[in-house]
CSV table of C-alpha atoms in Angstrom, one decimal:
chain,number,residue,atom,x,y,z
A,1,MET,CA,-24.2,-13.8,-11.2
A,2,SER,CA,-21.2,-11.5,-10.9
A,3,VAL,CA,-19.5,-10.3,-7.7
A,4,LYS,CA,-17.9,-6.9,-7.8
A,5,ILE,CA,-15.7,-4.8,-5.5
A,6,THR,CA,-17.5,-1.5,-5.2
A,7,ALA,CA,-15.4,0.5,-2.7
A,8,VAL,CA,-12.0,0.4,-0.9
A,9,ALA,CA,-10.9,2.8,1.8
A,10,LYS,CA,-7.9,3.0,4.1
A,11,GLN,CA,-7.5,4.5,7.6
A,12,LEU,CA,-4.1,5.3,9.1
A,13,PRO,CA,-3.3,5.5,12.8
A,14,GLN,CA,-2.7,8.9,14.4
A,15,TYR,CA,1.1,8.5,15.0
A,16,THR,CA,3.6,8.7,12.2
A,17,ARG,CA,7.3,9.2,11.8
A,18,SER,CA,9.8,9.0,9.0
A,19,THR,CA,12.5,6.3,9.2
A,20,ALA,CA,15.0,9.0,9.7
A,21,ASP,CA,13.1,10.2,12.8
A,22,ILE,CA,13.1,6.6,14.2
A,23,LEU,CA,16.9,6.1,14.0
A,24,PRO,CA,17.6,8.1,17.2
A,25,TYR,CA,15.3,5.8,19.1
A,26,LEU,CA,17.0,2.8,17.7
A,27,GLU,CA,20.4,4.1,18.8
A,28,VAL,CA,19.1,4.3,22.4
A,29,TRP,CA,17.6,0.8,22.1
A,30,LEU,CA,21.0,-0.5,20.9
A,31,SER,CA,23.1,1.2,23.5
A,32,GLY,CA,25.6,-1.3,25.0
A,33,LYS,CA,25.7,-3.3,21.7
A,34,GLU,CA,28.9,-3.5,19.6
A,35,ASP,CA,29.3,-0.6,17.1
A,36,ARG,CA,29.4,-3.0,14.2
A,37,PHE,CA,26.1,-4.5,15.2
A,38,LYS,CA,24.6,-1.0,15.6
A,39,ARG,CA,25.7,0.1,12.2
A,40,LYS,CA,24.2,-3.1,10.7
A,41,VAL,CA,20.9,-2.5,12.3
A,42,LEU,CA,20.7,1.2,11.3
A,43,LYS,CA,21.6,0.2,7.7
A,44,ILE,CA,18.8,-2.4,7.7
A,45,PHE,CA,16.3,0.4,8.5
A,46,GLU,CA,17.8,2.8,6.1
A,47,ASN,CA,17.7,0.3,3.2
A,48,ALA,CA,14.3,-1.3,3.9
A,49,GLY,CA,12.5,0.7,1.2
A,50,VAL,CA,10.2,2.3,3.9
A,51,ASP,CA,10.4,6.1,4.2
A,52,ARG,CA,7.5,6.5,6.6
A,53,ARG,CA,5.3,4.3,8.8
A,54,TYR,CA,2.2,4.9,10.9
A,55,SER,CA,1.5,3.4,14.3
A,56,ILE,CA,-1.1,3.1,17.0
A,57,MET,CA,1.6,4.1,19.5
A,58,ASP,CA,4.2,6.9,19.3
A,59,ALA,CA,7.8,5.8,18.8
A,60,LYS,CA,8.8,6.6,22.4
A,61,ASP,CA,6.0,4.3,23.6
A,62,VAL,CA,7.0,1.4,21.4
A,63,PHE,CA,10.4,1.4,23.1
A,64,LEU,CA,9.0,1.3,26.6
A,65,ASN,CA,9.2,-2.0,28.6
A,66,THR,CA,5.5,-2.5,28.5
A,67,SER,CA,3.9,-5.9,29.1
A,68,PHE,CA,2.1,-8.0,26.5
A,69,GLU,CA,-1.1,-7.2,28.4
A,70,GLU,CA,-0.6,-3.5,28.2
A,71,LYS,CA,0.3,-3.5,24.5
A,72,ASN,CA,-2.6,-5.8,23.7
A,73,ASP,CA,-5.0,-3.5,25.5
A,74,ILE,CA,-3.7,-0.6,23.3
A,75,TYR,CA,-4.2,-2.8,20.2
A,76,ILE,CA,-7.8,-3.6,21.1
A,77,ARG,CA,-8.7,0.0,21.9
A,78,GLU,CA,-7.0,1.5,18.8
A,79,ILE,CA,-7.9,-1.1,16.1
A,80,ILE,CA,-11.6,-0.8,17.0
A,81,LYS,CA,-11.4,2.9,16.2
A,82,LEU,CA,-9.3,2.4,13.0
A,83,ALA,CA,-11.7,-0.3,11.8
A,84,GLU,CA,-14.7,1.8,12.3
A,85,SER,CA,-13.2,4.8,10.5
A,86,ALA,CA,-12.1,2.6,7.5
A,87,LEU,CA,-15.6,1.0,7.4
A,88,VAL,CA,-17.4,4.3,7.5
A,89,LYS,CA,-15.1,5.7,4.7
A,90,SER,CA,-15.8,2.7,2.5
A,91,LEU,CA,-19.6,3.0,3.1
A,92,GLU,CA,-19.5,6.7,2.1
A,93,LYS,CA,-17.6,5.8,-1.1
A,94,ALA,CA,-20.2,3.2,-2.0
A,95,ASN,CA,-23.2,5.5,-0.9
A,96,LEU,CA,-24.3,2.9,1.6
A,97,GLN,CA,-25.4,2.8,5.2
A,98,PRO,CA,-24.1,0.3,7.8
A,99,GLN,CA,-27.4,-1.6,7.7
A,100,ASP,CA,-26.8,-2.3,4.0
A,101,ILE,CA,-24.1,-4.9,4.8
A,102,ASP,CA,-25.1,-8.5,5.0
A,103,TYR,CA,-21.8,-10.2,5.7
A,104,ILE,CA,-18.8,-8.9,7.7
A,105,ILE,CA,-15.3,-10.3,7.7
A,106,THR,CA,-12.7,-8.9,10.0
A,107,VAL,CA,-9.0,-9.7,9.6
A,108,SER,CA,-6.1,-9.2,12.0
A,109,CYS,CA,-3.2,-11.3,13.3
A,110,THR,CA,-1.3,-8.8,15.4
A,111,GLY,CA,-3.3,-8.9,18.7
A,112,ILE,CA,-5.8,-11.1,20.5
A,113,MET,CA,-9.4,-10.1,21.3
A,114,ILE,CA,-12.6,-12.0,22.2
A,115,PRO,CA,-15.2,-11.0,21.3
A,116,SER,CA,-13.7,-10.4,17.9
A,117,LEU,CA,-13.6,-7.0,16.1
A,118,ASP,CA,-16.7,-7.5,14.1
A,119,ALA,CA,-18.9,-7.6,17.3
A,120,TYR,CA,-17.7,-4.1,18.3
A,121,LEU,CA,-18.4,-2.7,14.8
A,122,ILE,CA,-21.9,-4.2,14.7
A,123,ASN,CA,-22.7,-2.5,18.0
A,124,ARG,CA,-21.1,0.8,17.3
A,125,LEU,CA,-22.7,1.3,13.9
A,126,LYS,CA,-25.9,-0.6,14.7
A,127,MET,CA,-25.5,-3.0,11.7
A,128,LYS,CA,-28.1,-5.7,11.0
A,129,GLN,CA,-28.7,-8.0,13.9
A,130,ASP,CA,-28.8,-11.0,11.5
A,131,ILE,CA,-25.5,-10.0,9.8
A,132,VAL,CA,-23.2,-13.0,9.1
A,133,ARG,CA,-19.9,-12.7,10.9
A,134,LEU,CA,-16.5,-14.2,10.1
A,135,PRO,CA,-13.3,-13.2,12.0
A,136,VAL,CA,-10.1,-14.3,10.3
A,137,THR,CA,-7.1,-14.3,12.7
A,138,GLU,CA,-4.3,-16.5,11.7
A,139,MET,CA,-3.5,-16.0,8.0
A,140,GLY,CA,-1.1,-13.1,8.3
A,141,CYS,CA,-0.3,-11.0,5.2
A,142,ALA,CA,-2.4,-13.3,3.0
A,143,ALA,CA,-5.6,-12.6,5.0
A,144,GLY,CA,-6.7,-9.5,3.1
A,145,VAL,CA,-7.0,-11.4,-0.2
A,146,SER,CA,-8.4,-14.4,1.7
A,147,GLY,CA,-11.2,-12.3,3.2
A,148,ILE,CA,-12.1,-11.1,-0.3
A,149,ILE,CA,-12.2,-14.7,-1.5
A,150,TYR,CA,-14.5,-15.8,1.4
A,151,ALA,CA,-16.8,-12.8,0.8
A,152,LYS,CA,-16.9,-13.5,-2.9
A,153,ASN,CA,-18.0,-17.1,-2.3
A,154,PHE,CA,-20.7,-16.0,0.1
A,155,LEU,CA,-22.1,-13.4,-2.4
A,156,LYS,CA,-21.9,-15.7,-5.4
A,157,ALA,CA,-24.4,-18.0,-3.5
A,158,ASN,CA,-26.5,-15.1,-2.4
A,159,PRO,CA,-27.8,-12.6,-5.0
A,160,ASN,CA,-28.5,-9.0,-4.0
A,161,LYS,CA,-26.3,-9.0,-0.9
A,162,ARG,CA,-23.3,-7.0,0.2
A,163,ALA,CA,-20.2,-7.9,2.2
A,164,VAL,CA,-17.4,-6.0,3.8
A,165,VAL,CA,-13.8,-7.1,4.5
A,166,ILE,CA,-12.0,-5.0,7.1
A,167,ALA,CA,-8.3,-5.6,7.7
A,168,VAL,CA,-6.7,-3.9,10.7
A,169,GLU,CA,-3.1,-4.6,11.8
A,170,SER,CA,-0.6,-3.3,14.3
A,171,PRO,CA,2.8,-5.1,13.9
A,172,THR,CA,4.1,-2.3,16.1
A,173,ALA,CA,2.3,-3.9,19.0
A,174,THR,CA,4.3,-7.1,18.4
A,175,PHE,CA,7.8,-5.5,18.6
A,176,GLN,CA,10.0,-7.4,21.1
A,177,LEU,CA,12.0,-5.0,23.2
A,178,ASP,CA,14.5,-7.6,24.5
A,179,ASP,CA,14.9,-9.5,21.2
A,180,PHE,CA,17.9,-8.4,19.2
A,181,SER,CA,17.6,-11.1,16.6
A,182,MET,CA,17.7,-10.3,12.9
A,183,VAL,CA,14.1,-11.5,12.5
A,184,ASN,CA,12.8,-8.9,15.1
A,185,ILE,CA,15.0,-6.2,13.6
A,186,VAL,CA,14.1,-6.8,10.0
A,187,SER,CA,10.4,-7.1,10.8
A,188,ALA,CA,10.5,-3.8,12.7
A,189,ALA,CA,12.3,-2.2,9.7
A,190,ILE,CA,9.6,-3.1,7.2
A,191,PHE,CA,6.3,-3.2,9.1
A,192,GLY,CA,3.9,-0.5,10.0
A,193,ASP,CA,0.2,-0.2,11.2
A,194,GLY,CA,-2.9,0.4,9.2
A,195,ALA,CA,-6.5,-0.5,8.3
A,196,ALA,CA,-8.5,-0.9,5.2
A,197,SER,CA,-12.1,-1.7,4.3
A,198,VAL,CA,-13.4,-3.4,1.1
A,199,ILE,CA,-17.1,-3.6,0.1
A,200,LEU,CA,-18.3,-6.3,-2.3
A,201,SER,CA,-21.7,-6.6,-3.9
A,202,SER,CA,-23.8,-9.2,-5.8
A,203,TYR,CA,-26.2,-6.6,-7.0
A,204,GLU,CA,-26.1,-6.6,-10.8
A,205,ASN,CA,-26.6,-2.8,-11.1
A,206,GLU,CA,-23.7,-1.8,-8.8
A,207,GLU,CA,-20.3,-0.9,-10.3
A,208,GLY,CA,-16.7,-1.9,-9.7
A,209,PRO,CA,-14.2,-4.5,-10.9
A,210,GLU,CA,-15.7,-8.0,-11.1
A,211,ILE,CA,-14.0,-10.9,-9.5
A,212,LYS,CA,-13.6,-13.3,-12.4
A,213,ASP,CA,-11.7,-16.0,-10.5
A,214,GLU,CA,-9.9,-16.7,-7.2
A,215,ALA,CA,-7.7,-19.4,-5.8
A,216,MET,CA,-5.3,-20.3,-3.0
A,217,TYR,CA,-1.9,-22.0,-3.4
A,218,HIS,CA,-0.4,-23.9,-0.5
A,219,PHE,CA,3.3,-24.7,-0.2
A,220,TYR,CA,4.0,-28.1,1.3
A,221,ASP,CA,6.2,-28.4,4.4
A,222,ALA,CA,6.7,-24.6,4.9
A,223,GLU,CA,4.8,-24.0,8.1
A,224,GLN,CA,8.1,-22.7,9.7
A,225,MET,CA,8.7,-19.9,7.2
A,226,MET,CA,6.4,-17.2,8.5
A,227,GLY,CA,4.2,-16.5,11.5
A,228,PHE,CA,4.2,-15.7,15.1
A,229,LYS,CA,5.2,-17.6,18.2
A,230,LEU,CA,3.3,-16.7,21.4
A,231,VAL,CA,5.8,-16.0,24.1
A,232,ASN,CA,5.4,-14.3,27.5
A,233,SER,CA,6.3,-10.9,26.1
A,234,GLY,CA,3.8,-11.2,23.2
A,235,LEU,CA,3.7,-12.3,19.6
A,236,GLN,CA,7.3,-13.0,18.4
A,237,MET,CA,7.8,-12.8,14.7
A,238,ILE,CA,8.9,-15.8,12.6
A,239,LEU,CA,10.3,-14.8,9.2
A,240,ASP,CA,12.6,-17.2,7.4
A,241,ILE,CA,15.4,-15.7,5.3
A,242,SER,CA,14.4,-18.0,2.4
A,243,VAL,CA,10.9,-16.5,1.9
A,244,PRO,CA,11.8,-14.3,-1.2
A,245,GLN,CA,13.7,-17.2,-2.9
A,246,THR,CA,10.8,-19.6,-2.1
A,247,ILE,CA,8.3,-17.2,-3.7
A,248,SER,CA,10.5,-16.9,-6.8
A,249,ASN,CA,10.8,-20.7,-7.1
A,250,HIS,CA,7.1,-21.2,-6.9
A,251,PHE,CA,6.0,-18.2,-8.9
A,252,PRO,CA,5.4,-20.0,-12.3
A,253,ALA,CA,3.2,-22.6,-10.5
A,254,ILE,CA,1.3,-19.8,-8.6
A,255,VAL,CA,0.6,-17.5,-11.6
A,256,HIS,CA,0.6,-19.3,-14.9
A,257,PRO,CA,-1.9,-22.2,-14.3
A,258,PHE,CA,-4.3,-19.8,-12.6
A,259,LEU,CA,-4.3,-17.5,-15.6
A,260,GLU,CA,-4.4,-20.4,-18.1
A,261,ARG,CA,-7.6,-21.7,-16.7
A,262,ASN,CA,-9.1,-18.3,-17.5
A,263,GLY,CA,-7.8,-18.4,-21.0
A,264,LEU,CA,-5.1,-15.8,-20.2
A,265,THR,CA,-1.4,-15.3,-20.1
A,266,ILE,CA,0.5,-12.8,-18.0
A,267,GLU,CA,0.9,-10.6,-21.0
A,268,ALA,CA,-2.9,-10.1,-21.0
A,269,ILE,CA,-2.8,-8.7,-17.4
A,270,ASP,CA,-2.9,-4.9,-17.3
A,271,HIS,CA,-2.4,-4.3,-13.6
A,272,LEU,CA,-0.4,-6.2,-11.0
A,273,ILE,CA,-1.9,-5.6,-7.5
A,274,PHE,CA,0.7,-7.2,-5.3
A,275,HIS,CA,1.3,-7.3,-1.6
A,276,PRO,CA,4.6,-5.5,-0.8
A,277,GLY,CA,6.0,-8.0,1.8
A,278,GLY,CA,9.3,-6.2,1.9
A,279,LYS,CA,12.0,-4.8,-0.3
A,280,LYS,CA,13.5,-8.2,-1.3
A,281,ILE,CA,10.1,-9.7,-2.2
A,282,VAL,CA,9.3,-6.5,-4.2
A,283,GLN,CA,12.6,-6.9,-6.0
A,284,THR,CA,11.9,-10.6,-6.7
A,285,VAL,CA,8.5,-9.9,-8.2
A,286,GLU,CA,9.9,-6.9,-10.2
A,287,GLU,CA,12.6,-9.1,-11.7
A,288,LEU,CA,10.1,-11.7,-12.7
A,289,PHE,CA,7.8,-9.3,-14.5
A,290,GLY,CA,10.0,-6.4,-15.5
A,291,SER,CA,11.1,-8.3,-18.7
A,292,LEU,CA,7.4,-8.4,-19.7
A,293,GLY,CA,7.0,-4.7,-19.6
A,294,LYS,CA,4.9,-4.9,-16.4
A,295,ASN,CA,5.5,-2.7,-13.4
A,296,ILE,CA,4.6,-2.8,-9.7
A,297,ASP,CA,5.1,0.9,-9.1
A,298,ASP,CA,2.0,1.1,-6.9
A,299,THR,CA,3.2,-1.8,-4.7
A,300,LYS,CA,6.6,-0.1,-4.3
A,301,ASP,CA,4.9,3.2,-3.4
A,302,VAL,CA,2.7,1.7,-0.7
A,303,LEU,CA,5.8,0.0,0.9
A,304,LYS,CA,7.6,3.3,0.8
A,305,LEU,CA,4.8,5.4,2.1
A,306,TYR,CA,3.4,3.1,4.8
A,307,GLY,CA,5.5,0.0,5.2
A,308,ASN,CA,4.1,-3.6,5.3
A,309,MET,CA,0.9,-3.5,7.2
A,310,SER,CA,0.4,-7.3,7.0
A,311,SER,CA,-3.1,-8.2,5.7
A,312,ALA,CA,-4.2,-4.6,5.0
A,313,THR,CA,-1.3,-3.7,2.7
A,314,VAL,CA,-2.5,-5.2,-0.5
A,315,LEU,CA,-5.8,-3.4,0.0
A,316,TYR,CA,-3.9,-0.1,0.0
A,317,VAL,CA,-2.5,-1.1,-3.4
A,318,LEU,CA,-6.0,-2.1,-4.5
A,319,GLU,CA,-7.4,1.3,-3.4
A,320,ARG,CA,-5.0,3.1,-5.7
A,321,PHE,CA,-6.2,1.1,-8.7
A,322,MET,CA,-9.9,1.7,-7.7
A,323,ASP,CA,-9.3,5.4,-7.5
A,324,LYS,CA,-7.8,5.5,-11.1
A,325,LYS,CA,-11.1,4.8,-12.7
A,326,LEU,CA,-9.6,2.3,-15.1
A,327,PRO,CA,-11.0,1.5,-18.6
A,328,LYS,CA,-13.7,-1.1,-19.0
A,329,GLY,CA,-12.1,-4.5,-19.8
A,330,ASP,CA,-8.8,-3.9,-18.0
A,331,LYS,CA,-7.6,-6.9,-16.1
A,332,GLY,CA,-5.8,-7.1,-12.8
A,333,LEU,CA,-4.1,-9.8,-10.8
A,334,MET,CA,-4.1,-9.5,-7.0
A,335,LEU,CA,-1.6,-11.6,-5.1
A,336,SER,CA,-0.5,-11.9,-1.5
A,337,PHE,CA,1.6,-14.4,0.5
A,338,GLY,CA,1.2,-15.5,4.1
A,339,PRO,CA,1.9,-18.1,6.8
A,340,GLY,CA,1.2,-21.6,5.9
A,341,PHE,CA,3.1,-20.9,3.6
A,342,SER,CA,0.5,-19.9,1.0
A,343,ALA,CA,-0.3,-17.6,-1.9
A,344,GLN,CA,-3.8,-16.1,-2.6
A,345,ARG,CA,-4.8,-15.0,-6.0
A,346,ILE,CA,-7.7,-13.0,-7.5
A,347,LEU,CA,-8.4,-12.1,-11.1
A,348,LEU,CA,-10.2,-8.8,-11.6
A,349,GLU,CA,-11.9,-7.3,-14.6
A,350,TRP,CA,-13.0,-3.6,-14.8
């Protein structure tokens, strides 16, 4: 029995500014700092590969000295609306109703809410009362692909069912106003907010790329490389400078054995659907595959247009491929990285 991805839809928050528009706010935030440090920070933003980002808060509100409680309240209010809009859009693309979904996975790591997001969506859209719920909260940028893997395994065991994976993130809500570390600055330069919804189906007559295989890859002794630390002012980013090089070092072990077990080589992959973690990671992946005649133009475009939206970002890349109406038989490799440290992989065939 096959499991297919039948629809992907994104939803952007209401506030948006170009990086150029954000620089004046940064200059105010950096007032009192040494000129050399100011120039370095501004250069980081200018060279991050992100032209525009979207947010659940306007730029002026991001730089207010609001408490963790206040920002988390905004996060809860806004991601419910974003998730609902993304879900409705994906249902419309698939010509489905909310009651047609049997399994709901919600993904987010940039705020805290109990009950989880899925409960609100079930109530607002009057989804099935026996729908199976799975909130995923602690897998960071890898969670979008992880959610698809969990949904696929559920559907493979249950014919004639449908699942939805909804990723909603607001890294903006985690910005630390009193933290002038490079980690806080770099993460602010590359991250943005966004939501996406993916519908999967085990109905044989429904169309979309089939998930041919999936796997996770766990890096040993790398828990400290990426994540959040819960502090009094909120979720403080952890992002080790060695992440791009670590990914590069592990790339052969991540990609080649996974493809080999499916009788494939990287040359047989038509489309690379990669999570744009940041400019350096994008450059690392591009260097690895450029010599093979492969490109990750869609990954670069998503980073440029929206920034890194954590778990939702790779789903924005996936939507671009879904909208292209690719030829039958084309193969795609989805890949994302996240805290743990881990890599998640999915092999698709159109």
